[in-house]
Short mmCIF file of C-alpha atoms in Angstrom, two decimals:
data_model
loop_
_atom_site.label_atom_id
_atom_site.label_comp_id
_atom_site.label_asym_id
_atom_site.label_seq_id
_atom_site.Cartn_x
_atom_site.Cartn_y
_atom_site.Cartn_z
CA MET A 756 0.00 0.00 0.00
CA PRO A 757 1.56 3.35 -1.00
CA LEU A 758 2.29 5.76 1.84
CA ARG A 759 0.42 8.49 -0.05
CA GLU A 760 -2.86 6.73 0.73
CA ILE A 761 -2.54 7.55 4.43
CA ALA A 762 -0.14 10.52 4.50
CA ASP A 763 -1.04 14.13 3.83
CA PRO A 764 -0.23 14.64 0.11
CA LEU A 765 1.09 18.12 0.96
CA GLY A 766 3.52 16.68 3.49
CA PRO A 767 3.95 17.75 7.11
CA PRO A 768 3.13 21.43 7.69
CA PRO A 769 6.02 23.80 8.53
CA ALA A 770 6.55 24.87 12.11
CA GLY A 771 4.17 27.64 13.13
CA THR A 772 1.36 26.45 10.86
CA ILE A 773 -2.10 26.68 12.44
CA THR A 774 -3.56 23.19 12.47
CA LEU A 775 -7.18 22.95 11.35
CA ASP A 776 -6.67 19.39 10.16
CA GLY A 777 -5.76 17.58 13.38
CA ASP A 778 -7.19 14.22 14.41
CA TYR A 779 -6.42 14.73 18.10
CA VAL A 780 -7.33 17.29 20.73
CA HIS A 781 -4.77 19.95 21.63
CA ARG A 782 -2.56 19.30 24.63
CA SER A 783 -4.51 21.92 26.59
CA LEU A 784 -7.64 19.75 26.20
CA GLN A 785 -5.96 16.49 27.21
CA PRO A 786 -6.30 15.12 30.76
CA THR A 787 -2.53 15.22 31.26
CA ARG A 788 -2.65 15.18 35.06
CA VAL A 789 -5.00 12.22 35.06
CA LEU A 790 -2.82 10.40 32.53
CA SER A 791 0.43 11.09 34.37
CA ALA A 792 -0.98 9.99 37.72
CA ALA A 793 -2.47 6.86 36.15
CA LEU A 794 0.83 5.97 34.47
CA ALA A 795 2.71 6.40 37.76
CA ARG A 796 0.26 4.16 39.63
CA ALA A 797 0.37 1.57 36.88
CA ALA A 798 4.18 1.48 36.96
CA ARG A 799 4.14 0.76 40.70
CA ARG A 800 2.12 -2.43 40.32
CA PRO A 801 4.22 -5.53 41.16
CA ASP A 802 3.14 -7.23 37.93
CA ALA A 803 3.39 -4.12 35.73
CA TRP A 804 5.96 -5.71 33.41
CA ASP A 805 4.50 -9.19 33.29
CA ARG A 806 3.04 -10.53 30.08
CA ALA A 807 -0.54 -9.42 29.52
CA PRO A 808 -3.25 -11.87 28.40
CA THR A 809 -3.58 -12.02 24.62
CA GLY A 810 -7.16 -10.75 24.76
CA GLY A 811 -6.38 -7.98 27.22
CA LEU A 812 -6.54 -7.57 30.98
CA THR A 813 -9.77 -9.04 32.32
CA ALA A 814 -10.49 -5.92 34.36
CA LEU A 815 -9.99 -3.65 31.34
CA ARG A 816 -12.20 -5.84 29.16
CA ALA A 817 -14.85 -5.62 31.86
CA VAL A 818 -14.68 -1.82 31.83
CA PHE A 819 -15.07 -1.69 28.04
CA ALA A 820 -17.99 -4.13 28.29
CA ARG A 821 -19.65 -1.89 30.88
CA ILE A 822 -19.15 1.20 28.70
CA VAL A 823 -20.80 -0.52 25.73
CA GLY A 824 -23.60 -2.03 27.84
CA GLY A 825 -26.44 -4.11 26.45
CA GLY A 826 -25.35 -7.40 27.96
CA VAL A 827 -21.83 -7.28 26.50
CA THR A 828 -19.47 -9.38 28.62
CA PRO A 829 -15.67 -9.27 29.06
CA GLU A 830 -15.48 -12.39 26.87
CA ASP A 831 -16.95 -10.33 24.01
CA VAL A 832 -14.08 -7.80 24.20
CA LEU A 833 -10.60 -7.87 22.64
CA VAL A 834 -8.21 -5.10 23.72
CA THR A 835 -6.24 -3.57 20.84
CA ALA A 836 -3.46 -1.04 20.31
CA GLY A 837 -5.86 1.75 19.38
CA GLY A 838 -8.70 2.06 16.91
CA GLU A 839 -6.70 1.65 13.71
CA SER A 840 -5.20 -1.61 14.95
CA ALA A 841 -8.74 -2.76 15.69
CA LEU A 842 -9.88 -1.88 12.17
CA SER A 843 -6.95 -3.71 10.61
CA ILE A 844 -7.68 -6.83 12.66
CA ALA A 845 -11.40 -6.74 11.85
CA PHE A 846 -10.98 -6.24 8.11
CA ARG A 847 -8.56 -9.16 7.81
CA ALA A 848 -10.55 -11.47 10.08
CA ILE A 849 -13.89 -10.96 8.36
CA ALA A 850 -13.20 -10.77 4.61
CA GLY A 851 -10.62 -12.37 2.36
CA PRO A 852 -8.34 -10.55 -0.10
CA GLY A 853 -10.18 -9.36 -3.19
CA SER A 854 -13.52 -9.09 -1.38
CA PRO A 855 -15.63 -5.92 -1.65
CA VAL A 856 -16.38 -3.89 1.47
CA LEU A 857 -19.13 -1.26 1.54
CA VAL A 858 -18.05 2.08 3.01
CA GLU A 859 -19.83 5.33 3.64
CA SER A 860 -18.99 8.06 1.14
CA PRO A 861 -17.28 10.16 2.38
CA THR A 862 -15.51 8.25 5.13
CA TYR A 863 -12.34 8.03 7.24
CA PRO A 864 -9.25 7.80 4.94
CA ARG A 865 -7.33 5.52 7.28
CA ALA A 866 -10.21 3.06 7.28
CA LEU A 867 -10.01 3.02 3.47
CA ALA A 868 -6.27 2.45 3.76
CA ALA A 869 -6.72 -0.37 6.29
CA ALA A 870 -9.29 -2.05 4.04
CA ARG A 871 -7.01 -1.81 1.02
CA ALA A 872 -4.04 -3.07 3.02
CA ALA A 873 -6.15 -6.14 3.84
CA GLY A 874 -6.69 -6.62 0.10
CA LEU A 875 -10.31 -5.48 0.17
CA ARG A 876 -12.04 -3.32 -2.45
CA PRO A 877 -13.92 -0.34 -0.95
CA VAL A 878 -17.32 0.22 -2.58
CA PRO A 879 -18.80 3.65 -1.74
CA VAL A 880 -22.35 4.02 -0.42
CA PRO A 881 -23.45 7.69 -0.47
CA LEU A 882 -24.63 9.47 2.66
CA ASP A 883 -27.46 11.95 2.98
CA ALA A 884 -28.23 14.27 5.90
CA ASP A 885 -29.48 11.30 7.95
CA GLY A 886 -26.64 8.90 7.18
CA VAL A 887 -26.71 5.83 4.96
CA ARG A 888 -30.06 5.19 3.26
CA PRO A 889 -31.05 1.53 3.84
CA ASP A 890 -31.78 0.95 0.15
CA MET A 891 -28.22 1.93 -0.77
CA PRO A 892 -26.40 -0.87 1.08
CA ALA A 893 -29.21 -3.29 0.16
CA ASP A 894 -28.61 -2.64 -3.54
CA ALA A 895 -24.82 -2.63 -3.08
CA PHE A 896 -24.85 -5.92 -1.16
CA ALA A 897 -26.93 -7.49 -3.93
CA MET A 898 -24.85 -6.13 -6.81
CA THR A 899 -21.36 -6.68 -5.38
CA GLY A 900 -21.79 -9.74 -3.19
CA ALA A 901 -20.16 -7.81 -0.35
CA ARG A 902 -20.41 -9.32 3.11
CA LEU A 903 -19.07 -6.38 5.05
CA LEU A 904 -20.13 -2.77 5.73
CA TYR A 905 -17.90 -0.24 7.50
CA CYS A 906 -19.75 2.70 9.05
CA GLN A 907 -19.48 5.41 11.71
CA PRO A 908 -23.04 6.10 12.91
CA THR A 909 -21.95 8.27 15.86
CA PHE A 910 -20.74 11.74 14.73
CA GLN A 911 -19.44 10.37 11.44
CA ASN A 912 -15.98 11.41 10.28
CA PRO A 913 -15.93 13.71 8.34
CA THR A 914 -19.59 14.81 8.15
CA GLY A 915 -20.65 14.57 11.81
CA THR A 916 -23.85 12.76 10.78
CA VAL A 917 -25.89 10.76 13.32
CA PRO A 918 -28.58 8.54 11.72
CA ALA A 919 -32.04 8.42 13.25
CA PRO A 920 -32.74 5.32 15.40
CA GLU A 921 -35.08 3.79 12.82
CA ARG A 922 -32.47 4.14 10.09
CA ARG A 923 -29.80 2.52 12.27
CA ARG A 924 -32.16 -0.41 12.82
CA GLN A 925 -32.95 -0.66 9.10
CA VAL A 926 -29.28 -0.74 8.10
CA LEU A 927 -28.65 -3.46 10.67
CA ASP A 928 -31.60 -5.48 9.32
CA VAL A 929 -30.35 -5.09 5.74
CA ALA A 930 -26.90 -6.34 6.71
CA HIS A 931 -28.33 -9.33 8.56
CA ALA A 932 -30.62 -10.20 5.63
CA SER A 933 -27.59 -10.07 3.33
CA GLY A 934 -25.54 -12.36 5.56
CA ALA A 935 -23.09 -9.51 6.13
CA PHE A 936 -21.16 -8.05 9.04
CA VAL A 937 -21.19 -4.40 10.08
CA ILE A 938 -17.98 -2.88 11.44
CA LYS A 939 -19.24 -0.02 13.56
CA ASP A 940 -16.49 2.51 14.32
CA ASP A 941 -17.42 4.17 17.63
CA PHE A 942 -14.39 6.48 17.81
CA ALA A 943 -16.53 9.45 18.97
CA ARG A 944 -18.27 7.80 21.94
CA HIS A 945 -16.56 10.26 24.34
CA LEU A 946 -16.62 13.25 21.98
CA GLY A 947 -20.22 14.40 22.35
CA HIS A 948 -20.80 18.11 22.88
CA GLY A 949 -23.00 17.73 25.94
CA GLY A 950 -26.15 16.17 24.50
CA ALA A 951 -27.27 12.57 24.28
CA VAL A 952 -24.96 10.14 22.48
CA PRO A 953 -26.68 7.29 20.60
CA ARG A 954 -26.21 3.91 22.20
CA PRO A 955 -23.83 1.52 20.45
CA LEU A 956 -25.29 -0.39 17.52
CA VAL A 957 -24.01 -3.67 18.96
CA VAL A 958 -26.50 -3.29 21.84
CA ASP A 959 -29.37 -3.78 19.35
CA ASP A 960 -27.66 -6.68 17.59
CA GLU A 961 -29.11 -10.08 18.44
CA ASP A 962 -27.51 -11.96 15.56
CA GLY A 963 -23.77 -11.39 15.90
CA THR A 964 -23.82 -9.03 12.92
CA VAL A 965 -22.01 -6.04 14.48
CA VAL A 966 -18.30 -5.74 15.20
CA HIS A 967 -17.89 -2.71 17.46
CA VAL A 968 -14.67 -0.67 17.42
CA THR A 969 -13.81 1.82 20.14
CA SER A 970 -10.72 3.72 21.29
CA LEU A 971 -9.49 6.02 24.06
CA THR A 972 -7.01 7.87 21.85
CA LYS A 973 -9.24 10.65 20.51
CA PRO A 974 -10.72 11.86 23.83
CA ALA A 975 -7.49 11.36 25.82
CA ALA A 976 -4.16 11.69 24.03
CA PRO A 977 -2.44 10.33 20.90
CA SER A 978 -0.12 8.01 22.82
CA LEU A 979 -2.84 6.34 24.89
CA ARG A 980 -3.13 3.79 22.12
CA ILE A 981 -5.72 1.55 23.72
CA GLY A 982 -8.85 0.44 21.92
CA ALA A 983 -11.16 -2.54 21.82
CA LEU A 984 -13.12 -4.78 19.50
CA VAL A 985 -16.50 -6.04 20.69
CA ALA A 986 -18.20 -8.94 18.94
CA ARG A 987 -20.19 -12.07 19.61
CA GLY A 988 -19.81 -15.49 18.04
CA PRO A 989 -17.12 -17.11 15.86
CA VAL A 990 -15.94 -13.80 14.40
CA MET A 991 -14.33 -12.95 17.75
CA GLU A 992 -12.25 -16.13 17.61
CA ARG A 993 -11.02 -15.18 14.15
CA MET A 994 -10.07 -11.70 15.37
CA ARG A 995 -8.21 -13.14 18.36
CA ALA A 996 -6.24 -15.34 15.98
CA VAL A 997 -5.27 -12.37 13.79
CA ARG A 998 -4.11 -10.33 16.78
CA VAL A 999 -1.89 -13.18 18.05
CA VAL A 1000 -0.08 -13.15 14.71
CA ASP A 1001 0.08 -9.35 14.64
CA ASP A 1002 1.53 -8.39 18.01
CA PHE A 1003 0.60 -11.12 20.52
CA PHE A 1004 -0.73 -8.66 23.13
CA VAL A 1005 -0.92 -4.99 24.01
CA THR A 1006 1.81 -3.84 26.39
CA ARG A 1007 0.66 -4.31 29.99
CA PRO A 1008 1.75 -0.92 31.43
CA LEU A 1009 -0.39 0.86 28.86
CA GLN A 1010 -3.38 -1.36 29.62
CA GLU A 1011 -2.90 -0.78 33.35
CA THR A 1012 -2.73 2.96 32.68
CA ALA A 1013 -5.97 2.86 30.70
CA LEU A 1014 -7.61 0.90 33.51
CA GLU A 1015 -6.50 3.51 36.04
CA VAL A 1016 -7.78 6.33 33.83
CA LEU A 1017 -11.20 4.81 33.22
CA GLY A 1018 -11.58 3.95 36.89
CA SER A 1019 -10.90 7.48 38.07
CA PRO A 1020 -13.75 9.93 38.81
CA SER A 1021 -11.58 12.46 36.98
CA TRP A 1022 -12.28 10.67 33.69
CA ASP A 1023 -15.99 11.46 33.72
CA ARG A 1024 -15.22 15.06 34.66
CA HIS A 1025 -12.74 15.26 31.79
CA VAL A 1026 -15.28 13.93 29.27
CA ARG A 1027 -17.84 16.52 30.40
CA SER A 1028 -15.38 19.43 30.29
CA LEU A 1029 -14.02 18.27 26.93
CA GLY A 1030 -17.56 18.19 25.53
CA ALA A 1031 -18.20 21.75 26.66
CA ALA A 1032 -14.90 22.95 25.18
CA LEU A 1033 -15.57 21.20 21.87
CA ARG A 1034 -19.06 22.69 21.67
CA GLU A 1035 -17.66 26.19 22.17
CA ARG A 1036 -14.94 25.64 19.57
CA ARG A 1037 -17.43 24.22 17.07
CA THR A 1038 -19.61 27.32 17.41
CA VAL A 1039 -16.65 29.69 17.09
CA LEU A 1040 -15.45 27.87 13.98
CA ALA A 1041 -18.89 27.90 12.34
CA ASP A 1042 -19.28 31.62 13.03
CA ALA A 1043 -15.79 32.36 11.70
CA LEU A 1044 -16.46 30.41 8.50
CA ALA A 1045 -19.71 32.30 7.91
CA ARG A 1046 -17.79 35.56 8.33
CA GLU A 1047 -14.51 34.79 6.55
CA ALA A 1048 -15.60 32.26 3.90
CA PRO A 1049 -19.26 33.02 3.15
CA ASP A 1050 -19.13 31.30 -0.24
CA ALA A 1051 -18.38 27.95 1.39
CA THR A 1052 -21.32 25.91 2.65
CA LEU A 1053 -21.35 24.27 6.05
CA THR A 1054 -23.15 20.94 5.57
CA GLY A 1055 -24.32 20.73 9.18
CA LEU A 1056 -23.52 21.60 12.77
CA PRO A 1057 -22.65 18.29 14.44
CA ALA A 1058 -23.50 17.52 18.06
CA GLY A 1059 -20.20 15.72 18.58
CA GLY A 1060 -16.80 15.05 17.09
CA LEU A 1061 -13.81 17.21 16.25
CA ARG A 1062 -14.48 18.81 12.85
CA LEU A 1063 -16.83 20.46 10.38
CA TRP A 1064 -17.47 19.35 6.79
CA VAL A 1065 -17.59 22.23 4.31
CA ARG A 1066 -18.65 22.23 0.66
CA LEU A 1067 -16.62 24.57 -1.53
CA PRO A 1068 -18.00 26.92 -4.19
CA PRO A 1069 -18.30 25.43 -7.68
CA GLY A 1070 -15.03 25.38 -9.56
CA VAL A 1071 -12.77 25.47 -6.50
CA ASP A 1072 -10.42 22.49 -6.32
CA ASP A 1073 -9.98 21.28 -2.74
CA MET A 1074 -6.36 20.19 -3.17
CA VAL A 1075 -5.41 23.51 -4.75
CA LEU A 1076 -7.15 25.41 -1.94
CA ALA A 1077 -5.48 23.24 0.73
CA GLY A 1078 -2.12 24.02 -0.85
CA ALA A 1079 -2.88 27.74 -1.02
CA ALA A 1080 -3.99 27.73 2.60
CA ARG A 1081 -0.78 25.96 3.60
CA GLN A 1082 1.20 28.78 1.97
CA ARG A 1083 -0.67 31.21 4.21
CA GLY A 1084 0.17 29.26 7.34
CA VAL A 1085 -2.94 27.16 7.95
CA ALA A 1086 -3.44 23.42 7.37
CA VAL A 1087 -6.86 22.09 6.35
CA GLY A 1088 -7.98 18.69 5.05
CA ALA A 1089 -8.73 18.33 1.34
CA GLY A 1090 -12.07 16.55 1.07
CA SER A 1091 -11.10 14.33 -1.86
CA ARG A 1092 -9.08 12.14 0.52
CA TYR A 1093 -12.34 11.07 2.18
CA PHE A 1094 -13.90 9.46 -0.88
CA ALA A 1095 -13.19 5.94 -2.12
CA THR A 1096 -13.79 7.09 -5.70
CA GLU A 1097 -14.19 10.40 -7.52
CA PRO A 1098 -15.74 13.01 -5.18
CA PRO A 1099 -19.00 14.65 -6.30
CA ALA A 1100 -17.80 18.15 -5.34
CA GLY A 1101 -14.99 20.00 -3.61
CA HIS A 1102 -14.99 19.79 0.19
CA LEU A 1103 -12.77 20.61 3.14
CA ARG A 1104 -12.62 18.92 6.52
CA ILE A 1105 -11.87 21.63 9.07
CA GLY A 1106 -11.08 20.67 12.64
CA PHE A 1107 -11.60 22.77 15.75
CA ALA A 1108 -9.84 20.69 18.43
CA ALA A 1109 -6.13 20.92 17.58
CA THR A 1110 -5.53 24.67 17.94
CA ALA A 1111 -4.09 26.12 21.13
CA ASP A 1112 -7.08 28.40 21.77
CA LEU A 1113 -10.04 30.18 20.22
CA ALA A 1114 -7.91 33.06 18.97
CA GLU A 1115 -5.70 30.70 16.98
CA LEU A 1116 -8.80 28.98 15.64
CA THR A 1117 -10.32 32.21 14.31
CA GLU A 1118 -6.97 33.35 12.89
CA GLY A 1119 -6.69 30.07 11.01
CA VAL A 1120 -10.11 30.61 9.47
CA ARG A 1121 -9.16 34.16 8.52
CA ARG A 1122 -6.12 32.85 6.65
CA LEU A 1123 -8.25 30.20 4.96
CA GLY A 1124 -10.72 32.90 3.88
CA VAL A 1125 -7.89 34.90 2.33
CA ALA A 1126 -6.70 31.83 0.42
CA LEU A 1127 -10.21 31.14 -0.87
CA THR A 1128 -10.74 34.75 -1.94
CA ASP A 1129 -7.38 34.91 -3.69
CA LEU A 1130 -7.96 31.62 -5.45
CA GLY A 1131 -11.42 32.47 -6.72
CA PRO A 1132 -13.84 30.09 -8.47
CA GLY A 1133 -12.66 28.08 -11.42
CA GLN A 1134 -8.95 28.46 -10.69
CA GLU A 1135 -7.46 24.96 -10.56
#
């Protein structure tokens, strides 16, 4: 798999660039005290450097099971080295090389890369304002013979979409009727902006159709690379087998640290304060875009997640605009990277969590607005 499929085609931004394309929260939003204290306690455990169980520490699996709810047990949980490791394991355990996999369009580029690295062929299923339409995967399953759907029904990356409960149920029923699995990426479980967060799809799954992916990296810090796969039935055994070949087990000190973090009352306080901060940043970003880039169209105001999805004026190439913005000292995500095939229009993914503060966020949007004005429509 070429590196260009997962790396920013413009390369790393120069020092001093304002980051509106980050996948993690800024250090000021991370629970650094909680993490440091948890790591110190974990290191003092007598068995801190012993080998961890292949499936993960029983206590940590129990915590993940409790977070998911719905009768999920520790035996249904496999601890992984973050969300992307979980995706890689799931793709390879469920479908063989050359198989099609249905994906939302647009979707997370690293999920596309993980699917392709497993030898799978991503088949795009368009989204509307309410997520995936049930007839779309039904037709795609029938036409392609796919037996796997990858989706993010909680604050979808990059659009922020949350499907209505009846649509979530319909998509699950379509997958079951097609004899297919659904990989449900729940990366944003702890990234809500203060409102209700939909319950995990696996809770409503009585047939072993859903493989649930979760991670602590996004709401905590990039190096807390702890995630989990949740599944019932034979598919879990296949995933355990893949992980043994991959890396045997996740390092015990990191698992112990995650266990300490999730068991601390400070974790719930952090999630609440993070949600409030993200909500404020989302609002500031939306207002700044309306002021500085009025010709761009905000596709929605998500109730969770770390970014906004913006449609560009006709004739504006997203890659050209991203390059022009980079020259003005601000990094944004070109929307074409989020489509498995040719995008229908130019888009940008603009994040609001990676800047140091609100002032830097608004300055980044100002620079983006200058780049868009200077570029003008039709200049590619």
